[in-house]
């Protein structure tokens, strides 16, 4: 366990914001995490578990305790004729795992290639992209309960996965530290290419092999989404709003070009990026807080914006979408 005091948060948040953390604790083993949560070691609340810092917006210094899970190792747990169970420690970079699986011919998470962040954040957020959601491949999630330091394993159903959501973000928020995630992957690749331009992008590379799907996803991501290493951002700032069918139908009458998708709930999902763009925000900036020029759903820090500047910009965007379309945008990014 490594305990750091008065640490700059700049390397720990993908917006590149310059705030300070009072106490930051790096844990490498379950034994260390248990010691922390069973009361053996005293620490100051509130607690923030950092899963790579690629989906949050700090708006000030953090005065509680930041926990950085650094559980490592990717393992093959079990292999049958059709399936393989792979587990990864919460501290493994997600895309390292995605590449590791593609390299071995294990299919299920290749469409999620290139998503920043660590594996521990994957079930919390139920990351998704290009027609795939992590929750569909997660078998179980091993955690440590933060009130008492006990191990608890959640099976897929108990995780209550939804669109960018899980039990770890809703009713049990902050109560469990993810230590290891288990994935059930396929040995036979059944490519999922129905999202947007993925099929065409794969075709340019040849057959729809696992490797080509991964490469195509990475190409699309690089062409649309800014690299947080170059320009600070946290991916989509807002969720795509889910509305009842009648609301979508009314809007479609007035705006026939509006993208609308079916949601598994029977409702309709609208494209927040489209709504934000139609309100004239794409490529706009106020000082160093801006809206990305190629994807209006992504807010960016052009250099010296503060978390509050970015938050203010997001509030203005939310208000204009509400005024024009009567739709409330919810944050996808967690504001701290
Ligand atoms: N659109 C616009 N203008 C824009 C952006 C999008 O008109 O500035 C339109 C597109 O033309 C398209 C539709 O909106 O018709 C959807 O756009 P896109 O395919 O780019 O995806 P998205 O719905 O904006 C979601 C995820 C992304 C994920 C992509 C690809 C959310 C909140 N975002 O974005 O996830 O990479 O699909 O699957 O669900 C993230 O979560 O951080 C993230 C980047």
XYZ file of C-alpha atoms and ligand atoms in Angstrom:
380
model
C 0.000 0.000 0.000
C 1.269 3.460 -0.871
C -0.147 6.544 0.835
C 0.513 9.940 -0.768
C -0.398 13.306 0.725
C -1.090 16.581 -1.108
C -0.871 15.044 -4.542
C -1.680 16.778 -7.811
C -4.701 15.213 -9.498
C -3.550 16.317 -12.952
C -2.160 12.913 -14.015
C -5.226 11.206 -12.537
C -7.997 12.871 -14.555
C -8.360 12.794 -18.327
C -9.618 16.419 -18.423
C -6.089 17.310 -17.231
C -7.461 19.530 -14.435
C -5.046 20.924 -11.896
C -6.553 20.138 -8.485
C -5.085 18.587 -5.343
C -5.954 15.477 -3.357
C -5.412 15.506 0.400
C -4.765 11.777 0.633
C -4.356 9.238 -2.116
C -4.010 5.543 -1.289
C -2.766 3.030 -3.849
C -3.775 -0.576 -3.092
C -2.259 -3.554 -4.886
C -3.712 -6.577 -3.073
C -7.009 -7.641 -1.563
C -5.216 -8.011 1.767
C -4.352 -4.308 1.708
C -7.901 -3.365 0.743
C -9.308 -5.533 3.535
C -7.020 -3.843 6.055
C -8.258 -0.488 4.855
C -11.934 -1.298 5.161
C -11.959 -3.481 8.256
C -10.918 -0.533 10.404
C -7.275 -1.616 10.878
C -6.170 1.602 9.197
C -7.866 4.957 9.775
C -8.676 7.172 6.823
C -10.768 10.238 6.135
C -14.122 10.173 4.339
C -15.541 10.918 1.778
C -14.038 8.147 -0.309
C -13.530 8.341 -4.044
C -12.523 5.197 -5.919
C -10.601 6.188 -9.013
C -10.964 3.851 -11.970
C -8.560 5.570 -14.350
C -10.049 9.072 -14.039
C -11.414 9.054 -17.561
C -15.070 9.601 -16.735
C -15.061 12.299 -14.107
C -14.881 16.053 -13.750
C -13.242 17.509 -10.650
C -14.534 20.971 -9.776
C -12.229 21.609 -6.816
C -9.578 20.062 -4.560
C -10.604 16.715 -3.067
C -10.555 16.795 0.723
C -11.359 13.155 1.513
C -9.486 10.013 0.472
C -8.882 8.921 -3.097
C -8.339 5.215 -3.564
C -6.445 3.961 -6.608
C -7.000 0.222 -7.119
C -3.904 -1.303 -8.707
C -4.893 -4.971 -8.656
C -3.086 -6.577 -11.551
C -2.850 -9.746 -13.665
C -4.972 -11.114 -16.470
C -5.759 -14.825 -16.085
C -7.463 -17.571 -18.029
C -9.693 -19.180 -15.412
C -11.360 -21.890 -17.446
C -11.765 -22.985 -21.030
C -14.473 -25.149 -22.580
C -15.113 -26.092 -26.205
C -16.865 -22.815 -27.027
C -16.105 -20.423 -24.197
C -13.249 -19.090 -22.156
C -13.431 -17.351 -18.818
C -10.863 -14.591 -18.459
C -10.391 -12.479 -15.347
C -8.538 -9.206 -14.938
C -7.525 -7.187 -11.885
C -9.296 -3.840 -11.470
C -6.074 -1.939 -12.121
C -5.463 -3.399 -15.591
C -5.929 -0.801 -18.320
C -9.088 -1.736 -20.163
C -7.583 -1.536 -23.612
C -4.664 -3.746 -22.537
C -7.268 -6.410 -21.757
C -9.154 -5.788 -25.029
C -5.906 -6.249 -27.010
C -4.889 -9.289 -24.930
C -8.200 -10.994 -25.766
C -8.066 -10.146 -29.479
C -4.486 -11.442 -29.687
C -5.670 -14.812 -28.316
C -8.790 -15.062 -30.467
C -11.216 -14.473 -27.570
C -14.301 -12.623 -28.757
C -16.817 -10.414 -26.928
C -15.117 -7.152 -26.056
C -13.385 -6.240 -29.347
C -16.035 -3.582 -30.164
C -15.058 -1.907 -26.884
C -11.472 -1.402 -28.060
C -9.801 1.912 -27.323
C -12.032 2.974 -24.425
C -9.873 4.716 -21.833
C -9.944 3.762 -18.136
C -9.255 0.691 -16.007
C -11.021 -2.658 -15.831
C -12.410 -1.937 -12.343
C -14.535 0.891 -13.761
C -15.942 -1.255 -16.561
C -18.783 -2.963 -14.626
C -19.526 0.191 -12.612
C -20.166 2.182 -15.760
C -21.201 -0.748 -17.993
C -19.119 0.750 -20.786
C -20.514 0.458 -24.279
C -19.648 1.312 -27.855
C -20.332 0.202 -31.440
C -23.222 -2.086 -30.582
C -21.583 -3.846 -27.617
C -21.911 -3.459 -23.877
C -19.451 -4.855 -21.337
C -22.315 -6.167 -19.189
C -23.129 -8.735 -21.890
C -19.709 -10.364 -21.447
C -19.293 -10.012 -17.679
C -19.765 -13.251 -15.770
C -19.148 -11.942 -12.260
C -17.489 -9.139 -10.334
C -15.379 -9.680 -7.246
C -15.482 -6.824 -4.750
C -14.600 -5.811 -1.222
C -17.318 -4.211 0.815
C -16.182 -0.771 1.951
C -18.187 -0.730 5.216
C -16.555 -3.910 6.590
C -13.778 -5.239 4.339
C -15.576 -8.490 3.416
C -15.323 -10.091 -0.028
C -18.544 -10.178 -2.024
C -18.971 -11.596 -5.503
C -21.798 -10.284 -7.718
C -23.016 -12.470 -10.561
C -24.155 -10.834 -13.802
C -27.785 -10.493 -12.761
C -26.922 -8.990 -9.394
C -24.914 -6.272 -11.153
C -28.198 -4.903 -12.633
C -26.549 -3.681 -15.806
C -28.346 -0.962 -17.757
C -27.324 1.709 -20.240
C -24.093 3.116 -18.720
C -25.335 1.947 -15.344
C -25.084 -0.812 -12.735
C -25.839 -1.441 -9.079
C -22.357 -0.043 -8.288
C -23.422 3.357 -9.600
C -26.952 3.378 -8.213
C -28.270 1.740 -5.033
C -24.853 0.419 -3.876
C -22.797 3.449 -4.920
C -19.517 3.685 -2.983
C -20.240 0.503 -1.012
C -18.034 -1.898 -2.989
C -14.505 -1.753 -4.304
C -14.162 -3.846 -7.462
C -11.013 -5.979 -7.275
C -11.394 -8.396 -10.214
C -13.771 -8.778 -13.156
C -14.564 -12.125 -14.831
C -15.575 -12.232 -18.492
C -17.134 -15.070 -20.448
C -15.761 -14.804 -23.995
C -16.323 -16.828 -27.133
C -13.760 -18.898 -28.987
C -15.751 -18.516 -32.193
C -16.056 -14.949 -33.469
C -19.567 -13.858 -34.388
C -18.915 -10.260 -35.463
C -21.316 -7.509 -34.357
C -21.056 -4.910 -37.126
C -24.461 -3.275 -37.158
C -23.496 0.036 -35.565
C -23.120 3.058 -37.858
C -20.184 2.831 -40.245
C -18.462 -0.141 -38.564
C -19.251 -2.613 -41.341
C -17.793 -0.343 -44.054
C -14.732 0.415 -41.953
C -14.105 -3.323 -41.451
C -14.571 -3.986 -45.179
C -11.764 -1.531 -45.973
C -9.447 -3.790 -43.942
C -10.622 -7.137 -45.352
C -12.528 -9.957 -43.654
C -14.377 -9.346 -40.385
C -11.713 -11.016 -38.241
C -11.352 -10.105 -34.576
C -8.207 -8.144 -35.427
C -9.913 -6.207 -38.225
C -12.913 -5.385 -36.039
C -10.602 -4.052 -33.340
C -8.623 -2.014 -35.884
C -11.795 -0.628 -37.457
C -13.194 0.417 -34.070
C -9.898 2.112 -33.208
C -9.884 3.912 -36.583
C -13.425 5.236 -36.068
C -12.655 6.297 -32.500
C -9.459 8.115 -33.511
C -11.263 9.914 -36.325
C -14.054 11.228 -34.066
C -12.944 11.248 -30.464
C -10.133 13.428 -29.138
C -7.151 11.655 -27.520
C -7.161 12.657 -23.820
C -3.339 12.593 -23.937
C -3.467 15.475 -26.420
C -6.639 17.343 -25.480
C -8.347 16.898 -22.109
C -11.762 15.212 -22.214
C -13.801 12.424 -20.639
C -15.557 10.979 -23.697
C -19.294 11.592 -23.903
C -20.231 14.232 -21.348
C -23.960 13.467 -21.539
C -25.937 10.241 -21.842
C -28.128 9.668 -24.861
C -31.609 10.500 -23.532
C -34.212 7.730 -23.403
C -37.733 9.050 -23.979
C -41.199 7.552 -24.384
C -42.247 6.681 -27.936
C -44.776 9.533 -28.198
C -42.120 12.139 -27.352
C -39.783 10.747 -30.027
C -42.607 10.649 -32.596
C -43.595 14.266 -31.913
C -40.013 15.430 -32.294
C -39.588 13.432 -35.505
C -42.537 15.300 -37.033
C -40.750 18.613 -36.469
C -37.214 17.298 -37.095
C -37.369 14.490 -39.681
C -33.562 14.138 -39.794
C -33.265 13.372 -36.091
C -31.553 10.033 -35.283
C -33.758 7.765 -33.137
C -32.889 4.273 -31.894
C -34.921 1.519 -30.243
C -34.101 1.070 -26.592
C -34.357 -2.412 -25.037
C -36.880 -0.942 -22.561
C -39.362 -0.402 -25.445
C -38.716 3.352 -25.291
C -36.697 5.387 -27.789
C -33.138 6.622 -27.459
C -32.164 9.981 -28.975
C -28.643 11.049 -29.973
C -27.472 13.686 -27.495
C -24.606 14.602 -29.876
C -27.127 15.480 -32.585
C -29.250 17.586 -30.194
C -26.172 19.477 -28.960
C -24.927 20.042 -32.507
C -28.353 21.321 -33.653
C -28.224 23.877 -30.852
C -25.093 25.250 -32.480
C -22.501 24.087 -29.950
C -20.220 21.897 -32.056
C -16.677 23.324 -32.085
C -17.672 26.292 -29.848
C -15.492 27.393 -26.943
C -15.628 29.803 -24.017
C -12.035 30.413 -23.022
C -10.432 26.988 -22.812
C -13.663 25.062 -22.155
C -15.074 23.812 -25.430
C -17.202 21.400 -27.406
C -15.229 19.039 -29.612
C -15.343 19.946 -33.300
C -16.026 16.377 -34.486
C -18.314 15.009 -31.728
C -20.614 17.486 -29.992
C -21.157 15.080 -27.087
C -17.563 15.504 -25.966
C -16.557 18.536 -23.908
C -12.877 19.391 -23.999
C -10.278 21.325 -22.032
C -8.193 23.251 -24.559
C -5.543 23.901 -21.893
C -6.282 25.931 -18.807
C -10.033 25.549 -18.270
C -11.087 24.805 -14.700
C -13.572 22.096 -13.763
C -16.059 24.857 -12.965
C -15.620 26.362 -16.473
C -16.430 23.003 -18.044
C -19.370 22.478 -15.705
C -20.732 25.961 -16.568
C -20.458 25.196 -20.284
C -22.291 21.888 -19.769
C -25.097 23.709 -17.942
C -25.508 26.192 -20.787
C -25.660 23.312 -23.280
C -28.190 21.456 -21.175
C -30.387 24.586 -20.954
C -30.322 25.210 -24.696
C -31.283 21.587 -25.490
C -34.124 21.870 -22.958
C -35.307 25.195 -24.443
C -35.237 23.967 -28.051
C -36.325 20.316 -27.724
C -37.802 19.997 -24.221
C -35.314 17.201 -23.537
C -33.305 16.949 -20.333
C -29.720 15.774 -20.809
C -28.260 13.767 -17.977
C -24.531 13.777 -17.287
C -22.628 10.658 -18.221
C -19.501 12.042 -16.591
C -19.418 12.062 -12.798
C -19.037 15.576 -11.411
C -17.006 15.678 -8.179
N -24.257 13.058 -34.065
C -24.397 14.318 -34.586
N -23.510 15.267 -34.173
C -22.503 15.003 -33.320
C -22.377 13.712 -32.785
C -23.273 12.740 -33.174
O -25.275 14.612 -35.382
O -21.739 15.923 -33.004
C -25.171 12.007 -34.542
C -24.424 11.002 -35.444
O -24.395 11.434 -36.754
C -25.231 9.754 -35.257
C -25.694 9.847 -33.820
O -25.627 11.218 -33.445
O -26.355 9.765 -36.083
C -24.873 8.987 -32.866
O -23.524 9.402 -32.902
P -22.281 8.428 -32.611
O -22.408 7.197 -33.421
O -21.046 9.231 -32.748
O -22.475 7.944 -31.127
P -23.049 8.654 -29.816
O -24.424 8.146 -29.575
O -22.879 10.133 -29.915
C -22.294 6.737 -28.234
C -21.557 6.608 -26.938
C -20.051 6.696 -27.166
C -19.649 5.584 -28.128
C -20.423 5.779 -29.428
C -20.154 4.681 -30.409
C -23.026 7.480 -25.206
C -23.306 8.600 -24.266
N -21.991 7.652 -26.021
O -22.083 8.057 -28.712
O -19.412 6.435 -25.921
O -18.256 5.617 -28.382
O -21.845 5.758 -29.132
O -20.776 3.527 -29.996
O -23.729 6.476 -25.184
C -18.521 7.441 -23.974
O -19.372 6.822 -23.332
O -17.692 8.191 -23.393
C -18.488 7.332 -25.405
C -17.624 8.009 -26.158
